[in-house]
Structures are given as structure tokens and as C-alpha cells.
XYZ file of C-alpha atoms in Angstrom:
380
model
C -108.522 -2.771 151.714
C -111.195 -4.140 149.514
C -114.700 -3.048 150.165
C -117.114 -5.502 151.454
C -120.067 -6.624 149.169
C -123.449 -7.561 150.521
C -126.423 -8.691 148.470
C -130.013 -8.757 149.590
C -132.903 -10.486 148.007
C -135.922 -7.970 148.198
C -139.656 -8.523 148.028
C -142.633 -6.262 148.132
C -141.535 -3.631 145.486
C -144.381 -2.648 143.169
C -142.774 -0.216 140.910
C -139.438 1.596 140.135
C -140.215 4.247 142.829
C -140.063 1.445 145.394
C -136.558 0.616 144.397
C -135.670 4.304 144.750
C -137.159 4.294 148.291
C -135.029 1.408 149.305
C -131.934 2.863 147.766
C -132.378 6.125 149.701
C -133.052 4.289 152.971
C -129.905 2.121 152.542
C -127.727 5.141 151.527
C -128.316 6.661 154.893
C -126.544 3.869 156.612
C -123.114 5.284 157.512
C -121.154 2.136 156.559
C -122.644 1.823 152.972
C -120.584 3.491 150.341
C -122.733 2.483 147.336
C -126.116 0.900 146.716
C -127.725 -0.516 143.661
C -131.196 -1.772 143.703
C -132.613 -3.608 140.695
C -136.324 -3.673 140.413
C -136.336 -6.448 137.656
C -134.588 -9.002 139.705
C -135.419 -7.624 143.124
C -131.834 -7.528 144.407
C -129.855 -4.957 146.242
C -126.032 -4.787 146.025
C -124.229 -2.885 148.695
C -120.516 -2.037 149.000
C -118.945 -0.517 152.002
C -116.807 -1.160 155.021
C -117.931 -3.317 158.046
C -121.463 -3.855 156.579
C -123.820 -5.548 159.119
C -126.314 -7.562 157.126
C -128.781 -7.794 159.971
C -128.915 -3.916 160.274
C -129.287 -3.562 156.523
C -132.265 -6.027 156.577
C -133.988 -3.945 159.307
C -133.461 -0.692 157.279
C -135.256 -2.311 154.471
C -138.072 -3.642 156.627
C -138.480 -0.257 158.234
C -139.060 1.159 154.772
C -142.013 -1.232 154.276
C -140.304 -4.081 152.460
C -138.764 -7.489 153.097
C -135.225 -8.575 152.572
C -133.068 -11.657 153.121
C -129.222 -12.030 152.909
C -127.839 -13.661 149.849
C -124.732 -15.829 150.137
C -122.633 -14.058 147.494
C -120.381 -17.152 147.111
C -123.197 -19.376 146.028
C -125.113 -19.008 142.733
C -128.499 -17.720 143.327
C -131.803 -18.260 141.443
C -134.608 -15.849 141.632
C -137.883 -17.829 141.685
C -141.161 -15.964 142.216
C -143.710 -18.773 141.589
C -145.571 -18.063 144.890
C -145.745 -14.360 143.859
C -147.144 -15.337 140.430
C -149.842 -17.589 142.024
C -150.726 -15.009 144.650
C -151.221 -12.238 141.966
C -153.111 -14.622 139.750
C -155.628 -15.559 142.539
C -156.168 -11.996 143.460
C -156.779 -11.164 139.837
C -159.275 -13.965 139.451
C -161.174 -12.909 142.716
C -161.323 -9.224 141.573
C -162.424 -10.217 138.075
C -165.372 -12.342 139.365
C -166.524 -9.364 141.542
C -165.876 -6.683 138.809
C -167.492 -8.350 135.843
C -171.103 -7.811 137.004
C -170.342 -4.131 137.679
C -168.765 -3.913 134.164
C -171.892 -5.512 132.684
C -174.022 -2.962 134.430
C -172.510 -0.276 132.238
C -173.966 -1.510 128.960
C -177.059 0.519 129.444
C -175.003 3.639 129.340
C -174.121 3.416 125.683
C -176.417 3.772 122.700
C -174.971 0.800 120.751
C -175.526 -1.511 123.728
C -178.807 -0.006 125.144
C -180.715 -2.976 123.701
C -178.923 -5.546 125.964
C -181.049 -6.272 129.017
C -179.463 -5.574 132.366
C -180.987 -7.207 135.554
C -182.297 -4.778 138.052
C -180.109 -6.332 140.769
C -177.028 -5.164 138.846
C -178.485 -1.619 138.841
C -178.960 -1.632 142.601
C -176.569 0.738 144.307
C -176.319 -1.398 147.481
C -175.539 -4.437 145.432
C -172.829 -2.626 143.448
C -171.301 -1.401 146.668
C -171.331 -4.959 148.119
C -169.341 -6.154 145.048
C -166.884 -3.270 144.984
C -166.061 -3.162 148.708
C -164.111 -6.304 148.867
C -162.132 -5.499 145.747
C -161.299 -2.052 147.189
C -160.258 -2.981 150.680
C -159.409 -6.650 150.836
C -157.947 -7.509 147.362
C -156.694 -3.998 146.940
C -155.355 -3.600 150.418
C -151.757 -3.910 149.070
C -152.144 -0.536 147.426
C -153.134 1.147 150.693
C -150.177 -0.573 152.464
C -147.880 0.527 149.787
C -149.116 4.144 149.883
C -148.640 4.212 153.719
C -145.041 3.210 153.595
C -144.313 5.487 150.516
C -145.724 8.496 152.250
C -144.013 7.569 155.478
C -140.791 7.587 153.645
C -141.614 10.975 152.074
C -142.009 9.501 148.554
C -144.800 8.736 146.284
C -145.131 5.551 144.198
C -147.664 4.000 141.870
C -149.581 2.608 144.948
C -150.347 6.337 145.866
C -151.946 6.924 142.472
C -154.008 3.790 142.560
C -155.209 4.183 146.097
C -156.059 7.947 145.481
C -157.830 7.439 142.175
C -159.868 4.221 143.195
C -160.673 5.755 146.644
C -162.076 8.883 145.074
C -164.359 6.863 142.767
C -165.391 4.499 145.510
C -166.130 6.916 148.236
C -167.901 9.346 145.910
C -170.171 6.454 144.913
C -170.675 5.590 148.525
C -171.835 9.034 149.256
C -174.311 8.910 146.336
C -175.575 5.450 147.486
C -176.334 6.726 151.026
C -177.901 9.908 149.609
C -180.172 8.414 146.945
C -180.473 4.854 148.065
C -180.815 1.828 145.770
C -181.696 3.928 142.730
C -178.413 5.939 142.930
C -176.975 3.615 140.218
C -178.967 5.696 137.735
C -177.282 8.938 138.973
C -173.760 8.128 138.000
C -172.047 5.755 140.386
C -168.439 4.768 139.811
C -168.146 1.470 141.765
C -167.140 -0.170 138.507
C -164.461 2.340 137.892
C -162.576 1.638 141.047
C -163.168 -2.239 140.896
C -162.250 -2.648 137.315
C -159.113 -0.450 137.640
C -157.796 -2.498 140.543
C -158.643 -5.695 138.576
C -156.676 -4.506 135.425
C -153.794 -3.344 137.605
C -153.628 -6.834 139.350
C -153.634 -8.405 135.801
C -150.574 -6.229 134.972
C -148.944 -7.337 138.254
C -149.429 -10.971 137.380
C -147.834 -10.390 133.804
C -144.973 -8.496 135.519
C -144.355 -11.378 137.926
C -144.221 -13.819 134.980
C -141.853 -11.598 133.279
C -139.558 -11.340 136.359
C -139.578 -15.104 136.483
C -138.030 -15.217 132.972
C -135.183 -12.991 133.983
C -133.458 -15.835 135.934
C -133.978 -18.518 133.207
C -130.357 -18.179 131.917
C -129.056 -18.708 135.393
C -131.461 -21.664 135.980
C -130.181 -23.394 132.737
C -126.587 -22.783 133.743
C -127.055 -24.262 137.215
C -128.725 -27.378 135.771
C -125.460 -28.105 133.919
C -123.473 -28.531 137.101
C -123.094 -32.181 138.116
C -123.784 -32.919 141.697
C -121.544 -35.865 142.433
C -118.056 -37.134 141.541
C -116.187 -40.312 141.687
C -113.221 -39.528 144.127
C -110.188 -41.684 144.065
C -108.554 -42.259 147.463
C -104.791 -42.706 148.206
C -105.126 -46.489 148.046
C -106.773 -46.345 144.557
C -110.248 -47.150 145.808
C -113.107 -44.851 144.614
C -115.986 -43.220 146.383
C -118.984 -41.403 145.034
C -119.150 -38.082 146.888
C -120.899 -34.759 146.579
C -118.985 -32.142 144.458
C -119.266 -29.917 147.486
C -117.094 -32.326 149.510
C -114.228 -32.238 147.036
C -110.995 -30.388 147.927
C -108.115 -28.934 145.925
C -105.813 -31.696 144.754
C -108.409 -34.551 144.893
C -108.259 -37.037 141.967
C -111.688 -37.821 140.404
C -112.304 -40.459 137.738
C -114.430 -39.654 134.665
C -115.729 -42.516 132.646
C -116.818 -42.199 128.874
C -120.071 -40.379 128.569
C -119.878 -38.718 131.935
C -119.890 -35.110 132.809
C -116.681 -33.714 134.181
C -117.552 -32.668 137.730
C -114.919 -30.101 138.497
C -112.274 -27.749 136.841
C -108.993 -29.460 136.808
C -105.971 -30.812 135.103
C -105.762 -34.304 133.380
C -103.141 -36.534 135.195
C -103.933 -39.620 133.220
C -105.913 -40.598 130.115
C -106.896 -39.216 126.871
C -110.330 -38.381 125.346
C -112.491 -35.967 123.236
C -114.309 -33.503 125.534
C -117.530 -31.623 124.426
C -117.031 -27.999 125.487
C -120.092 -26.597 123.617
C -121.725 -25.361 126.857
C -118.700 -23.162 127.333
C -117.480 -22.221 123.855
C -120.490 -22.920 121.700
C -118.230 -25.177 119.399
C -120.108 -28.342 118.461
C -116.893 -30.326 117.668
C -115.278 -31.973 120.688
C -111.818 -30.974 121.623
C -109.029 -33.644 122.117
C -107.571 -33.687 125.691
C -104.691 -35.570 127.052
C -102.058 -35.383 129.886
C -101.703 -31.944 131.572
C -104.578 -30.303 129.599
C -107.046 -28.391 131.560
C -110.742 -29.367 131.690
C -113.791 -27.488 132.763
C -116.510 -28.657 135.035
C -119.912 -29.453 133.475
C -118.381 -30.303 130.085
C -118.778 -33.886 128.659
C -116.147 -36.575 128.498
C -116.996 -38.517 125.298
C -114.812 -41.620 124.509
C -112.019 -42.046 126.901
C -111.239 -42.680 130.548
C -109.748 -39.617 132.501
C -108.237 -39.096 135.926
C -108.415 -35.292 136.730
C -106.818 -33.430 139.680
C -109.328 -30.837 141.061
C -107.835 -27.239 140.775
C -110.843 -24.915 141.016
C -113.848 -25.582 143.208
C -117.013 -23.832 144.336
C -116.985 -20.196 143.509
C -113.619 -20.560 141.672
C -115.064 -22.833 139.076
C -115.629 -21.542 135.549
C -119.377 -22.196 135.660
C -119.880 -20.430 139.030
C -117.953 -17.403 137.731
C -120.147 -17.284 134.555
C -123.337 -17.369 136.743
C -121.917 -14.536 138.813
C -121.308 -12.490 135.703
C -124.846 -13.075 134.402
C -126.254 -12.034 137.813
C -124.098 -8.934 138.010
C -125.339 -8.085 134.465
C -128.934 -8.483 135.550
C -128.321 -6.368 138.685
C -126.699 -3.563 136.707
C -128.737 -0.583 135.406
C -128.562 0.736 131.806
C -128.453 4.508 131.261
C -132.106 4.517 130.107
C -133.095 2.614 133.341
C -131.342 5.160 135.467
C -133.259 7.904 133.697
C -136.488 6.008 134.145
C -135.814 5.768 137.946
C -135.338 9.485 138.097
C -138.659 10.126 136.172
C -140.505 7.715 138.409
C -139.365 9.781 141.504
C -141.226 12.798 140.262
C -144.002 11.215 138.239
C -146.519 10.749 140.902
C -146.024 14.160 142.655
C -146.517 15.783 139.152
C -149.665 13.760 138.435
C -151.153 14.515 141.831
C -150.348 18.156 141.412
C -151.982 18.358 138.007
C -155.137 16.700 139.480
C -155.304 19.216 142.244
C -154.903 22.160 139.879
C -157.464 20.630 137.655
C -159.926 20.213 140.571
C -159.412 23.824 141.633
C -159.901 25.153 138.113
C -163.076 23.072 137.677
C -164.595 23.873 141.010
C -163.957 27.610 141.221
C -164.267 28.512 137.522
C -166.642 26.053 135.796
C -168.909 25.033 138.685
C -169.418 28.474 140.338
C -169.405 30.497 137.218
C -170.710 28.700 134.205
C -173.075 26.257 136.021
C -174.560 29.003 138.275
C -175.406 31.088 135.328
C -176.612 28.656 132.868
C -177.085 25.077 134.162
C -178.023 25.402 137.705
C -181.684 24.341 137.230
C -180.455 21.009 135.674
C -177.466 20.316 137.839
C -178.595 17.375 140.043
C -176.072 17.849 142.819
C -176.242 21.554 143.215
């Protein structure tokens, strides 16, 4: 018995570790035999027996992501125009709030110390007012992603971003409440957290644009498919119908210069057919009685009557689209290696940070600073 195949269109993934999280969650479903989640085109392909699509969608949603069922018999396009716009608007908003904070840093460098900086930009309360929306409104997606990642006992890029920016932000908040408006002169890091989130959002926008290009080949193929056909009835009359309404054995008429709407066999007529979309050959091919023709090719100079033999998912163009989609959904060996590395990357980075903090605090701060620099250490 052939295994059932289900495809899900995913959304909400922010890094390769997210794809690993979804894979692990879906693999726990008893009826699932194999799972392949592709981060690039945001699709999950599942194979198994008696797969319940609704239950699989709930598993993905429980993991903190969104999913919808894909009709595997219909060619799919992966458009993410809304995601691109959303990421772009977030980046613009974050950039507007972060640029004043970035400008306030010019006084910290010798080669830019001559550039005047308004006193308002050096006010700690003003800096906190600019950084707070970036941290908790625009950057909320990182906290949400961190919550679901930790809930699923994994760590993704969101954990690193939330941890790093929160450390810079809350340390600066503590200094602001301790020293007041002049705390900006004592080493605030509001600009660090805000600019970091802004740059990551810029990267997310570039990533969304790149993902949009992955389906360009499929989009171009789908545009080749004609939508209507001139169907001939038993009494010889013709009617313009949708290609989807055609059935096996229907006779369609193709006039010179028209696209052939379906895969079929010529029952009457002779013509030259341009098959360059299929073979790449620029020279037309002569076709006559009993020759096979392929949908989406062009009839050049003769009248043809064609009997439909392959429709819908059986058509050559539909099969080509599915092959392209399967190729996009498959993982190269280097990608599988990258997925494994991403699963341990964040824990390793966090572990190194903790070890560094311990060494710094217990060795450098308590030994060296206490002996030599304690009188000049402002936060002792």
C-alpha cells in the first residue's frame, strides 16, 4: 500500500532551527513515517499512513507556528509579498527610532568628537523612550519566538537576539534609574539593542525577498498554462470552456497562432508546433494525424483538432511544476549538515557567554579590579 503524502505551507519560521523544531514535533505523531521541512520555501512534506491533516496543522500551531494544507494535486506558488512588506515597515520604523541613538555615539570617537551632538540625544530618558518601542513592540517577534523555542526545549536565533538585546537594554535602564538623565555619559547601551534589532530586521527583509525568488520558476511555468479551450460537441458545435472543465476524450479545436490547451493526440489537421517551452528547441516541429501534442505549446500555421488524453495533474506542465517543487523542497547534504549545526549553535553560544561572565566576574572583577583599579571603578 502506497504511503499517503501531505504537504503543509508553513509560516512563522525565523531560522533553520525553527524548521528543526517543526520536524521534531511532527515526527512525534504516530502516523507520520517521515517528515521533511524546508526553511527556504516554508513547506513541510509528510509521508505516512492515515495522515490527518487537521491534526498535523494543530501540532505545528502548538509548536508556535502556522500551517495550512496544500492540495498536492494542484500546482502551488509560494508568494510572500505581505511578509516582505511587513518586514520592510518594521525595519523603517526601527531605523527611524534607532538613528538618533546611533548619532549620539559620534562623541565617543576621537575622529568624530568634533561633530556637535544635541543635549537631548545625550539624555538617558530620551534614549530609553526611543529604544523601548524598538525593544518591545517592533522586536516583540523575537520574544515570542524565544518563548515557543524554549517551550519546545530548543533554542533558535530568537533566543540569542532576545537575550543579547535584553541584556543591553535592561542594563541601560538600570543605569538610567540610578544616575538619571546624565547616565548617557556613563556608558548606556540603548543604541546597541535598538540598532541590533534594526539590522536583524533588515536581514529579515532581505531574506523574505530572497524567498520570494525561489518560486519564480514555478510562477513562470504556471503563466504558460492556457486557461480556456475551444471544445467541440458531438454535433460539431464549439464552446469556449475552462480547461478545468475538460474531460478525457474531449475534442478541442486549435486555430493557427493559439496555444494548445491540453496534452492530447491530433485527430485532424497538420501544423508546425513550437515546443521550445518544453524542449528548448527554437525550430518548430511538424505535427500531423496521430501525433502527440503537449499543452502550453504553440500551434503556428495550421488548424488542429486534438483529443484530450492527459488533464490536470496528469499534464506534462503540471508534472514539471511538481518536479520543480519537489526539488525546492528537498535538502542538499550541506543543508542537512547546516540544520544539525543550527540545533547546537545557540546552546553553545549561550554556554560560552555564561563561562565568559563567570570568568570575568570572579577572576577579573574580584581579583584585578579590587587590587589595582577599585578607586577608579565607577560601579563598584
